[in-house]
PDB file of C-alpha atoms in Angstrom:
ATOM      1  CA  MET A 401    -105.833   2.007  39.517  1.00  0.00           C
ATOM      2  CA  GLN A 402    -103.646   4.853  40.689  1.00  0.00           C
ATOM      3  CA  PRO A 403    -103.255   7.898  38.396  1.00  0.00           C
ATOM      4  CA  GLN A 404     -99.521   7.374  37.900  1.00  0.00           C
ATOM      5  CA  TYR A 405    -100.204   3.862  36.586  1.00  0.00           C
ATOM      6  CA  ALA A 406    -103.005   5.054  34.319  1.00  0.00           C
ATOM      7  CA  LEU A 407    -100.850   7.636  32.519  1.00  0.00           C
ATOM      8  CA  VAL A 408     -97.857   5.349  32.017  1.00  0.00           C
ATOM      9  CA  ALA A 409    -100.020   2.359  31.173  1.00  0.00           C
ATOM     10  CA  GLY A 410    -102.029   4.317  28.601  1.00  0.00           C
ATOM     11  CA  CYS A 411     -98.864   5.411  26.802  1.00  0.00           C
ATOM     12  CA  VAL A 412     -97.352   1.918  26.889  1.00  0.00           C
ATOM     13  CA  LEU A 413    -100.590   0.367  25.605  1.00  0.00           C
ATOM     14  CA  LEU A 414    -100.904   2.838  22.747  1.00  0.00           C
ATOM     15  CA  LEU A 415     -97.277   2.443  21.744  1.00  0.00           C
ATOM     16  CA  SER A 416     -97.353  -1.351  21.902  1.00  0.00           C
ATOM     17  CA  LEU A 417    -100.520  -1.503  19.803  1.00  0.00           C
ATOM     18  CA  ALA A 418     -99.034   0.945  17.307  1.00  0.00           C
ATOM     19  CA  TRP A 419     -96.062  -1.345  16.746  1.00  0.00           C
ATOM     20  CA  GLY A 420     -98.175  -4.359  15.917  1.00  0.00           C
ATOM     21  CA  GLY A 421     -99.064  -5.675  19.347  1.00  0.00           C
ATOM     22  CA  SER A 422    -102.541  -7.092  19.813  1.00  0.00           C
ATOM     23  CA  ARG A 423    -102.565  -8.002  23.509  1.00  0.00           C
ATOM     24  CA  PRO A 424    -102.679  -5.802  26.580  1.00  0.00           C
ATOM     25  CA  VAL A 425     -99.321  -5.054  28.160  1.00  0.00           C
ATOM     26  CA  LEU A 426     -98.141  -4.714  31.729  1.00  0.00           C
ATOM     27  CA  ALA A 427     -96.901  -1.344  32.948  1.00  0.00           C
ATOM     28  CA  GLN A 428     -95.251  -0.498  36.220  1.00  0.00           C
ATOM     29  CA  VAL A 429     -93.793   2.703  37.616  1.00  0.00           C
ATOM     30  CA  ALA A 430     -90.594   2.179  39.607  1.00  0.00           C
ATOM     31  CA  SER A 431     -91.985   1.014  42.937  1.00  0.00           C
ATOM     32  CA  ASP A 432     -92.434  -2.107  45.024  1.00  0.00           C
ATOM     33  CA  GLU A 433     -96.046  -2.603  43.949  1.00  0.00           C
ATOM     34  CA  PRO A 434     -96.813  -5.374  41.438  1.00  0.00           C
ATOM     35  CA  ALA A 435     -97.490  -4.566  37.812  1.00  0.00           C
ATOM     36  CA  MET A 436    -101.118  -4.059  36.803  1.00  0.00           C
ATOM     37  CA  ALA A 437    -102.716  -5.417  33.655  1.00  0.00           C
ATOM     38  CA  ILE A 438    -104.218  -2.828  31.350  1.00  0.00           C
ATOM     39  CA  GLU A 439    -107.509  -3.681  29.721  1.00  0.00           C
ATOM     40  CA  GLU A 440    -107.787  -3.162  25.997  1.00  0.00           C
ATOM     41  CA  SER A 441    -110.188  -0.463  24.923  1.00  0.00           C
ATOM     42  CA  GLU A 442    -113.108  -1.247  22.619  1.00  0.00           C
ATOM     43  CA  GLU A 443    -111.445   0.605  19.745  1.00  0.00           C
ATOM     44  CA  THR A 444    -108.338  -1.083  18.408  1.00  0.00           C
ATOM     45  CA  ILE A 445    -105.558   0.958  16.919  1.00  0.00           C
ATOM     46  CA  GLU A 446    -104.536  -0.577  13.631  1.00  0.00           C
ATOM     47  CA  THR A 447    -101.942   1.813  12.187  1.00  0.00           C
ATOM     48  CA  PRO A 448     -99.112   3.854  13.670  1.00  0.00           C
ATOM     49  CA  GLY A 449    -100.828   7.015  12.381  1.00  0.00           C
ATOM     50  CA  GLN A 450    -103.882   6.301  14.524  1.00  0.00           C
ATOM     51  CA  ALA A 451    -101.682   5.830  17.587  1.00  0.00           C
ATOM     52  CA  GLU A 452     -99.990   9.181  17.009  1.00  0.00           C
ATOM     53  CA  GLU A 453    -103.362  10.901  16.564  1.00  0.00           C
ATOM     54  CA  GLU A 454    -104.635   9.331  19.779  1.00  0.00           C
ATOM     55  CA  LEU A 455    -101.540  10.459  21.698  1.00  0.00           C
ATOM     56  CA  GLU A 456    -101.881  13.991  20.317  1.00  0.00           C
ATOM     57  CA  ARG A 457    -105.547  14.053  21.281  1.00  0.00           C
ATOM     58  CA  GLN A 458    -104.841  12.916  24.853  1.00  0.00           C
ATOM     59  CA  PHE A 459    -101.825  15.137  25.486  1.00  0.00           C
ATOM     60  CA  SER A 460    -102.826  18.179  23.466  1.00  0.00           C
ATOM     61  CA  LEU A 461    -101.220  21.447  24.556  1.00  0.00           C
ATOM     62  CA  GLN A 462    -104.014  23.433  22.941  1.00  0.00           C
ATOM     63  CA  GLU A 463    -106.184  23.064  26.023  1.00  0.00           C
ATOM     64  CA  PRO A 464    -105.893  25.957  28.462  1.00  0.00           C
ATOM     65  CA  GLY A 465    -103.739  25.250  31.482  1.00  0.00           C
ATOM     66  CA  ILE A 466    -102.896  27.343  34.496  1.00  0.00           C
ATOM     67  CA  SER A 467    -102.683  30.942  33.403  1.00  0.00           C
ATOM     68  CA  GLY A 468    -102.311  32.680  36.749  1.00  0.00           C
ATOM     69  CA  LEU A 469    -101.254  31.654  40.213  1.00  0.00           C
ATOM     70  CA  VAL A 470    -101.186  33.078  43.748  1.00  0.00           C
ATOM     71  CA  ILE A 471     -98.502  31.444  45.903  1.00  0.00           C
ATOM     72  CA  ASP A 472     -98.736  31.412  49.708  1.00  0.00           C
ATOM     73  CA  ARG A 473     -95.521  32.231  51.597  1.00  0.00           C
ATOM     74  CA  THR A 474     -97.217  33.363  54.811  1.00  0.00           C
ATOM     75  CA  VAL A 475     -96.524  32.100  58.316  1.00  0.00           C
ATOM     76  CA  THR A 476     -99.146  33.277  60.819  1.00  0.00           C
ATOM     77  CA  MET A 477    -102.909  32.960  60.981  1.00  0.00           C
ATOM     78  CA  THR A 478    -103.217  36.639  60.078  1.00  0.00           C
ATOM     79  CA  GLY A 479    -101.068  36.135  56.994  1.00  0.00           C
ATOM     80  CA  ARG A 480    -102.966  33.029  55.906  1.00  0.00           C
ATOM     81  CA  THR A 481    -106.285  34.835  56.310  1.00  0.00           C
ATOM     82  CA  PHE A 482    -104.928  37.701  54.206  1.00  0.00           C
ATOM     83  CA  TYR A 483    -103.749  35.212  51.559  1.00  0.00           C
ATOM     84  CA  ARG A 484    -107.102  33.389  51.400  1.00  0.00           C
ATOM     85  CA  GLN A 485    -109.131  36.579  51.078  1.00  0.00           C
ATOM     86  CA  PHE A 486    -106.700  38.084  48.565  1.00  0.00           C
ATOM     87  CA  SER A 487    -106.721  34.976  46.385  1.00  0.00           C
ATOM     88  CA  GLN A 488    -110.537  34.836  46.469  1.00  0.00           C
ATOM     89  CA  LEU A 489    -110.877  38.491  45.449  1.00  0.00           C
ATOM     90  CA  SER A 490    -108.192  38.186  42.781  1.00  0.00           C
ATOM     91  CA  LEU A 491    -110.194  35.397  41.112  1.00  0.00           C
ATOM     92  CA  GLU A 492    -112.941  37.943  40.411  1.00  0.00           C
ATOM     93  CA  ARG A 493    -110.545  40.302  38.606  1.00  0.00           C
ATOM     94  CA  PRO A 494    -109.746  39.199  35.032  1.00  0.00           C
ATOM     95  CA  VAL A 495    -106.494  41.197  34.983  1.00  0.00           C
ATOM     96  CA  LEU A 496    -105.102  39.205  37.910  1.00  0.00           C
ATOM     97  CA  ASN A 497    -106.069  35.824  36.442  1.00  0.00           C
ATOM     98  CA  ASN A 498    -103.050  35.797  34.095  1.00  0.00           C
ATOM     99  CA  VAL A 499    -100.350  36.868  36.554  1.00  0.00           C
ATOM    100  CA  VAL A 500     -98.188  34.857  38.948  1.00  0.00           C
ATOM    101  CA  LEU A 501     -98.260  36.536  42.369  1.00  0.00           C
ATOM    102  CA  THR A 502     -96.585  35.524  45.625  1.00  0.00           C
ATOM    103  CA  VAL A 503     -97.820  36.670  49.040  1.00  0.00           C
ATOM    104  CA  HIS A 504     -94.936  36.946  51.550  1.00  0.00           C
ATOM    105  CA  GLU A 505     -95.093  37.634  55.287  1.00  0.00           C
ATOM    106  CA  ARG A 506     -92.586  38.635  57.941  1.00  0.00           C
ATOM    107  CA  PRO A 507     -94.208  38.362  61.396  1.00  0.00           C
ATOM    108  CA  SER A 508     -93.256  40.595  64.312  1.00  0.00           C
ATOM    109  CA  ALA A 509     -94.565  40.228  67.861  1.00  0.00           C
ATOM    110  CA  ARG A 510     -94.290  43.955  68.442  1.00  0.00           C
ATOM    111  CA  TRP A 511     -95.509  45.505  65.182  1.00  0.00           C
ATOM    112  CA  GLY A 512     -97.766  42.864  63.648  1.00  0.00           C
ATOM    113  CA  SER A 513     -96.971  41.328  60.285  1.00  0.00           C
ATOM    114  CA  GLN A 514     -95.297  42.874  57.299  1.00  0.00           C
ATOM    115  CA  VAL A 515     -96.986  41.547  54.161  1.00  0.00           C
ATOM    116  CA  TRP A 516     -95.824  42.116  50.601  1.00  0.00           C
ATOM    117  CA  ILE A 517     -96.919  40.777  47.239  1.00  0.00           C
ATOM    118  CA  THR A 518     -94.459  40.185  44.412  1.00  0.00           C
ATOM    119  CA  ARG A 519     -95.060  39.679  40.724  1.00  0.00           C
ATOM    120  CA  ASP A 520     -93.415  37.209  38.294  1.00  0.00           C
ATOM    121  CA  ASN A 521     -89.796  38.271  38.703  1.00  0.00           C
ATOM    122  CA  ASN A 522     -89.833  39.408  42.357  1.00  0.00           C
ATOM    123  CA  ARG A 523     -91.065  42.941  41.699  1.00  0.00           C
ATOM    124  CA  VAL A 524     -92.873  44.158  44.810  1.00  0.00           C
ATOM    125  CA  VAL A 525     -96.350  45.348  43.818  1.00  0.00           C
ATOM    126  CA  TYR A 526     -97.873  45.767  47.306  1.00  0.00           C
ATOM    127  CA  GLN A 527     -96.476  46.193  50.805  1.00  0.00           C
ATOM    128  CA  ALA A 528     -98.175  46.832  54.151  1.00  0.00           C
ATOM    129  CA  THR A 529     -97.714  46.337  57.883  1.00  0.00           C
ATOM    130  CA  MET A 530    -100.823  44.721  59.361  1.00  0.00           C
ATOM    131  CA  SER A 531    -101.883  44.621  62.977  1.00  0.00           C
ATOM    132  CA  PRO A 532    -102.499  41.161  64.453  1.00  0.00           C
ATOM    133  CA  ARG A 533    -106.275  41.819  64.644  1.00  0.00           C
ATOM    134  CA  LEU A 534    -108.209  39.744  62.124  1.00  0.00           C
ATOM    135  CA  SER A 535    -110.959  42.373  61.889  1.00  0.00           C
ATOM    136  CA  ASP A 536    -108.626  44.785  60.049  1.00  0.00           C
ATOM    137  CA  ILE A 537    -107.680  42.374  57.272  1.00  0.00           C
ATOM    138  CA  ASP A 538    -110.640  43.170  54.989  1.00  0.00           C
ATOM    139  CA  GLY A 539    -109.426  46.733  54.404  1.00  0.00           C
ATOM    140  CA  TYR A 540    -105.886  45.573  53.682  1.00  0.00           C
ATOM    141  CA  VAL A 541    -107.141  42.957  51.219  1.00  0.00           C
ATOM    142  CA  GLN A 542    -109.324  45.462  49.334  1.00  0.00           C
ATOM    143  CA  ALA A 543    -106.437  47.919  49.098  1.00  0.00           C
ATOM    144  CA  ALA A 544    -104.039  45.172  48.014  1.00  0.00           C
ATOM    145  CA  VAL A 545    -106.293  43.894  45.220  1.00  0.00           C
ATOM    146  CA  GLU A 546    -106.898  47.404  43.864  1.00  0.00           C
ATOM    147  CA  GLN A 547    -103.227  48.409  44.043  1.00  0.00           C
ATOM    148  CA  VAL A 548    -101.958  45.155  42.507  1.00  0.00           C
ATOM    149  CA  GLU A 549    -104.523  45.352  39.707  1.00  0.00           C
ATOM    150  CA  ASN A 550    -103.585  48.973  38.921  1.00  0.00           C
ATOM    151  CA  LEU A 551     -99.854  48.190  38.923  1.00  0.00           C
ATOM    152  CA  VAL A 552    -100.302  45.112  36.710  1.00  0.00           C
ATOM    153  CA  ILE A 553    -102.293  47.172  34.199  1.00  0.00           C
ATOM    154  CA  ARG A 554     -99.710  49.972  34.298  1.00  0.00           C
ATOM    155  CA  GLN A 555     -96.762  47.566  33.889  1.00  0.00           C
ATOM    156  CA  THR A 556     -98.481  45.720  31.033  1.00  0.00           C
ATOM    157  CA  LEU A 557     -99.141  48.982  29.196  1.00  0.00           C
ATOM    158  CA  THR A 558     -95.583  50.174  29.773  1.00  0.00           C
ATOM    159  CA  GLU A 559     -94.158  46.907  28.449  1.00  0.00           C
ATOM    160  CA  ALA A 560     -96.432  47.034  25.403  1.00  0.00           C
ATOM    161  CA  LEU A 561     -95.619  50.652  24.534  1.00  0.00           C
ATOM    162  CA  ALA A 562     -91.893  50.524  25.239  1.00  0.00           C
ATOM    163  CA  ASP A 563     -91.063  47.575  22.998  1.00  0.00           C
ATOM    164  CA  ASP A 564     -87.410  48.223  22.201  1.00  0.00           C
ATOM    165  CA  PRO A 565     -85.534  45.122  20.969  1.00  0.00           C
ATOM    166  CA  ASP A 566     -82.216  46.620  22.091  1.00  0.00           C
ATOM    167  CA  LEU A 567     -83.197  46.684  25.771  1.00  0.00           C
ATOM    168  CA  ALA A 568     -83.826  43.696  27.990  1.00  0.00           C
ATOM    169  CA  ASP A 569     -86.699  43.658  30.490  1.00  0.00           C
ATOM    170  CA  GLU A 570     -84.494  44.602  33.435  1.00  0.00           C
ATOM    171  CA  GLU A 571     -82.804  47.507  31.618  1.00  0.00           C
ATOM    172  CA  LEU A 572     -85.967  49.572  31.308  1.00  0.00           C
TER     173      LEU A 572
END
């Protein structure tokens, strides 16, 4: 069974059983494929309250989701190598695990690649011009991780200390 069928079918089955149904139902996502029968689970849901509890348990928002993200907007092999190494090193830093970062690249045949990293709302937190040699990337990645981590810490402290309800984020 495909995942899209499983999610829709599970919801339809729970809802149909909650409203007094006792047989399995057919569920189909809008496509040309035939509907698939859903097997009844061993536990039967007898009251609407049990169905709601089961839905809350399955789709609980209390479980941790994605807290941080590094997005790849690079073009060349040099840029992709920089992105891979940067994302691997940023996983080891707890400060960078809760921040959305985007790695951008502007390639140039003459000067190499210009790489910059932006934070949540397009604030540039790192910028460098890299040569096309792959052997130099390690130094750029180390410098980028350290600089981005320091700037994220500094910006977080500034936001925490300068909490003025009269000013919006961009007005500081």
